[in-house]
Amino acid sequence: MVFIRNSSRNLRLGLFLTCLFAACHPTRGCSESQFKLAADSRLPNWVNLPTGLERRDVDVELWYWGPIADVDDVTVYVNGRHGEKISYLTGRSCWHPATHWPIGGPVAAYPH
């Protein structure tokens, strides 16, 4: 019986660690959220498409990461309609200056 209980515990631990490693990027940490830009929405002005491609030719995914170190915590993938990689961008998320909480003052207005 001890063997069965230990193997069950090891199986659960192994499954947990597998899920954790599958959900986490080795340098960025764990995925916090992922968004796919709607096909009919405009591209952000910082996404530059190669000549000959238009908005309808690409899919855009935005990933936010919960970093375990001081690294870029946002990745943007721009892919063609057939899955080919067109662009890969990284950066750090930040609050818009109008939504910062004033030092020593009341909380910033909603939404922040």
PDB file of C-alpha atoms in Angstrom:
ATOM      1  CA  MET A   1       0.000   0.000   0.000  1.00  0.00           C
ATOM      2  CA  VAL A   2       2.849   2.395   0.728  1.00  0.00           C
ATOM      3  CA  PHE A   3       4.159   1.922  -2.806  1.00  0.00           C
ATOM      4  CA  ILE A   4       0.769   2.778  -4.337  1.00  0.00           C
ATOM      5  CA  ARG A   5       0.398   5.896  -2.194  1.00  0.00           C
ATOM      6  CA  ASN A   6       3.935   7.109  -3.024  1.00  0.00           C
ATOM      7  CA  SER A   7       3.511   6.505  -6.752  1.00  0.00           C
ATOM      8  CA  SER A   8       0.204   8.371  -6.688  1.00  0.00           C
ATOM      9  CA  ARG A   9       1.885  11.309  -4.943  1.00  0.00           C
ATOM     10  CA  ASN A  10       4.755  11.201  -7.432  1.00  0.00           C
ATOM     11  CA  LEU A  11       2.300  11.090 -10.328  1.00  0.00           C
ATOM     12  CA  ARG A  12       0.442  14.162  -9.011  1.00  0.00           C
ATOM     13  CA  LEU A  13       3.716  16.025  -8.434  1.00  0.00           C
ATOM     14  CA  GLY A  14       4.942  15.099 -11.902  1.00  0.00           C
ATOM     15  CA  LEU A  15       1.666  16.216 -13.473  1.00  0.00           C
ATOM     16  CA  PHE A  16       1.779  19.524 -11.564  1.00  0.00           C
ATOM     17  CA  LEU A  17       5.377  20.208 -12.617  1.00  0.00           C
ATOM     18  CA  THR A  18       4.582  19.315 -16.238  1.00  0.00           C
ATOM     19  CA  CYS A  19       1.656  21.760 -16.270  1.00  0.00           C
ATOM     20  CA  LEU A  20       3.772  24.449 -14.611  1.00  0.00           C
ATOM     21  CA  PHE A  21       6.599  24.096 -17.125  1.00  0.00           C
ATOM     22  CA  ALA A  22       4.152  23.987 -20.027  1.00  0.00           C
ATOM     23  CA  ALA A  23       2.527  27.241 -18.874  1.00  0.00           C
ATOM     24  CA  CYS A  24       5.757  29.125 -18.185  1.00  0.00           C
ATOM     25  CA  HIS A  25       8.355  30.568 -20.530  1.00  0.00           C
ATOM     26  CA  PRO A  26      11.906  29.887 -19.302  1.00  0.00           C
ATOM     27  CA  THR A  27      12.905  33.574 -19.263  1.00  0.00           C
ATOM     28  CA  ARG A  28       9.594  35.474 -19.205  1.00  0.00           C
ATOM     29  CA  GLY A  29       7.774  33.609 -16.442  1.00  0.00           C
ATOM     30  CA  CYS A  30       4.170  32.445 -16.543  1.00  0.00           C
ATOM     31  CA  SER A  31       1.621  33.634 -19.049  1.00  0.00           C
ATOM     32  CA  GLU A  32      -0.731  36.081 -17.370  1.00  0.00           C
ATOM     33  CA  SER A  33      -3.067  36.684 -20.284  1.00  0.00           C
ATOM     34  CA  GLN A  34      -3.261  36.361 -24.045  1.00  0.00           C
ATOM     35  CA  PHE A  35      -5.293  38.388 -26.514  1.00  0.00           C
ATOM     36  CA  LYS A  36      -5.905  37.965 -30.211  1.00  0.00           C
ATOM     37  CA  LEU A  37      -6.633  41.202 -32.037  1.00  0.00           C
ATOM     38  CA  ALA A  38      -9.976  41.056 -33.828  1.00  0.00           C
ATOM     39  CA  ALA A  39      -9.662  40.778 -37.592  1.00  0.00           C
ATOM     40  CA  ASP A  40     -11.670  43.969 -38.160  1.00  0.00           C
ATOM     41  CA  SER A  41      -9.734  46.124 -35.662  1.00  0.00           C
ATOM     42  CA  ARG A  42      -6.960  48.465 -36.725  1.00  0.00           C
ATOM     43  CA  LEU A  43      -3.306  47.666 -36.068  1.00  0.00           C
ATOM     44  CA  PRO A  44      -1.478  49.577 -33.344  1.00  0.00           C
ATOM     45  CA  ASN A  45       0.749  52.264 -34.871  1.00  0.00           C
ATOM     46  CA  TRP A  46       3.888  50.494 -33.612  1.00  0.00           C
ATOM     47  CA  VAL A  47       3.194  47.394 -35.738  1.00  0.00           C
ATOM     48  CA  ASN A  48       4.834  47.862 -39.132  1.00  0.00           C
ATOM     49  CA  LEU A  49       3.862  45.474 -41.876  1.00  0.00           C
ATOM     50  CA  PRO A  50       6.188  44.605 -44.753  1.00  0.00           C
ATOM     51  CA  THR A  51       5.425  46.138 -48.140  1.00  0.00           C
ATOM     52  CA  GLY A  52       2.595  44.353 -49.885  1.00  0.00           C
ATOM     53  CA  LEU A  53       0.815  43.169 -46.742  1.00  0.00           C
ATOM     54  CA  GLU A  54      -2.364  44.721 -45.389  1.00  0.00           C
ATOM     55  CA  ARG A  55      -4.263  44.341 -42.114  1.00  0.00           C
ATOM     56  CA  ARG A  56      -6.506  41.617 -43.506  1.00  0.00           C
ATOM     57  CA  ASP A  57      -3.390  39.516 -44.292  1.00  0.00           C
ATOM     58  CA  VAL A  58      -2.189  39.159 -40.688  1.00  0.00           C
ATOM     59  CA  ASP A  59      -3.207  37.917 -37.245  1.00  0.00           C
ATOM     60  CA  VAL A  60      -1.877  39.657 -34.118  1.00  0.00           C
ATOM     61  CA  GLU A  61      -1.498  38.060 -30.676  1.00  0.00           C
ATOM     62  CA  LEU A  62      -0.532  39.925 -27.517  1.00  0.00           C
ATOM     63  CA  TRP A  63       0.813  38.037 -24.504  1.00  0.00           C
ATOM     64  CA  TYR A  64       1.311  39.450 -21.005  1.00  0.00           C
ATOM     65  CA  TRP A  65       3.724  37.570 -18.760  1.00  0.00           C
ATOM     66  CA  GLY A  66       4.144  37.395 -14.980  1.00  0.00           C
ATOM     67  CA  PRO A  67       7.929  37.756 -14.975  1.00  0.00           C
ATOM     68  CA  ILE A  68      10.166  35.957 -12.524  1.00  0.00           C
ATOM     69  CA  ALA A  69      13.005  38.396 -13.265  1.00  0.00           C
ATOM     70  CA  ASP A  70      13.410  41.943 -14.576  1.00  0.00           C
ATOM     71  CA  VAL A  71      12.691  41.185 -18.259  1.00  0.00           C
ATOM     72  CA  ASP A  72      10.295  42.337 -20.981  1.00  0.00           C
ATOM     73  CA  ASP A  73       6.816  41.279 -19.902  1.00  0.00           C
ATOM     74  CA  VAL A  74       4.883  41.729 -23.164  1.00  0.00           C
ATOM     75  CA  THR A  75       5.292  39.862 -26.441  1.00  0.00           C
ATOM     76  CA  VAL A  76       3.475  40.549 -29.701  1.00  0.00           C
ATOM     77  CA  TYR A  77       3.325  37.996 -32.496  1.00  0.00           C
ATOM     78  CA  VAL A  78       2.328  39.102 -35.991  1.00  0.00           C
ATOM     79  CA  ASN A  79       1.615  36.056 -38.158  1.00  0.00           C
ATOM     80  CA  GLY A  80       0.354  35.603 -41.675  1.00  0.00           C
ATOM     81  CA  ARG A  81      -3.021  33.982 -42.285  1.00  0.00           C
ATOM     82  CA  HIS A  82      -1.307  30.638 -42.924  1.00  0.00           C
ATOM     83  CA  GLY A  83       0.764  30.761 -39.717  1.00  0.00           C
ATOM     84  CA  GLU A  84       4.013  32.135 -41.119  1.00  0.00           C
ATOM     85  CA  LYS A  85       5.904  34.426 -38.724  1.00  0.00           C
ATOM     86  CA  ILE A  86       6.019  38.037 -39.947  1.00  0.00           C
ATOM     87  CA  SER A  87       7.080  39.939 -36.856  1.00  0.00           C
ATOM     88  CA  TYR A  88       7.905  39.347 -33.200  1.00  0.00           C
ATOM     89  CA  LEU A  89       8.009  42.287 -30.775  1.00  0.00           C
ATOM     90  CA  THR A  90       8.826  42.447 -27.064  1.00  0.00           C
ATOM     91  CA  GLY A  91       8.619  45.212 -24.512  1.00  0.00           C
ATOM     92  CA  ARG A  92       7.556  46.254 -21.060  1.00  0.00           C
ATOM     93  CA  SER A  93       4.026  47.114 -20.097  1.00  0.00           C
ATOM     94  CA  CYS A  94       3.375  50.452 -18.454  1.00  0.00           C
ATOM     95  CA  TRP A  95       0.497  52.551 -17.229  1.00  0.00           C
ATOM     96  CA  HIS A  96      -0.672  55.493 -19.261  1.00  0.00           C
ATOM     97  CA  PRO A  97       0.555  58.685 -17.501  1.00  0.00           C
ATOM     98  CA  ALA A  98      -3.020  59.919 -17.047  1.00  0.00           C
ATOM     99  CA  THR A  99      -3.815  56.856 -14.937  1.00  0.00           C
ATOM    100  CA  HIS A 100      -0.839  57.032 -12.543  1.00  0.00           C
ATOM    101  CA  TRP A 101      -1.719  57.456  -8.918  1.00  0.00           C
ATOM    102  CA  PRO A 102      -0.564  60.830  -7.645  1.00  0.00           C
ATOM    103  CA  ILE A 103       2.053  60.660  -4.904  1.00  0.00           C
ATOM    104  CA  GLY A 104       0.408  61.445  -1.586  1.00  0.00           C
ATOM    105  CA  GLY A 105      -2.924  62.129  -3.264  1.00  0.00           C
ATOM    106  CA  PRO A 106      -6.133  60.201  -3.729  1.00  0.00           C
ATOM    107  CA  VAL A 107      -6.364  57.183  -5.979  1.00  0.00           C
ATOM    108  CA  ALA A 108      -6.474  57.823  -9.730  1.00  0.00           C
ATOM    109  CA  ALA A 109      -9.885  57.905 -11.330  1.00  0.00           C
ATOM    110  CA  TYR A 110     -11.402  54.684 -12.626  1.00  0.00           C
ATOM    111  CA  PRO A 111     -10.504  53.010 -14.941  1.00  0.00           C
ATOM    112  CA  HIS A 112      -6.816  52.837 -14.200  1.00  0.00           C
TER     113      HIS A 112
END
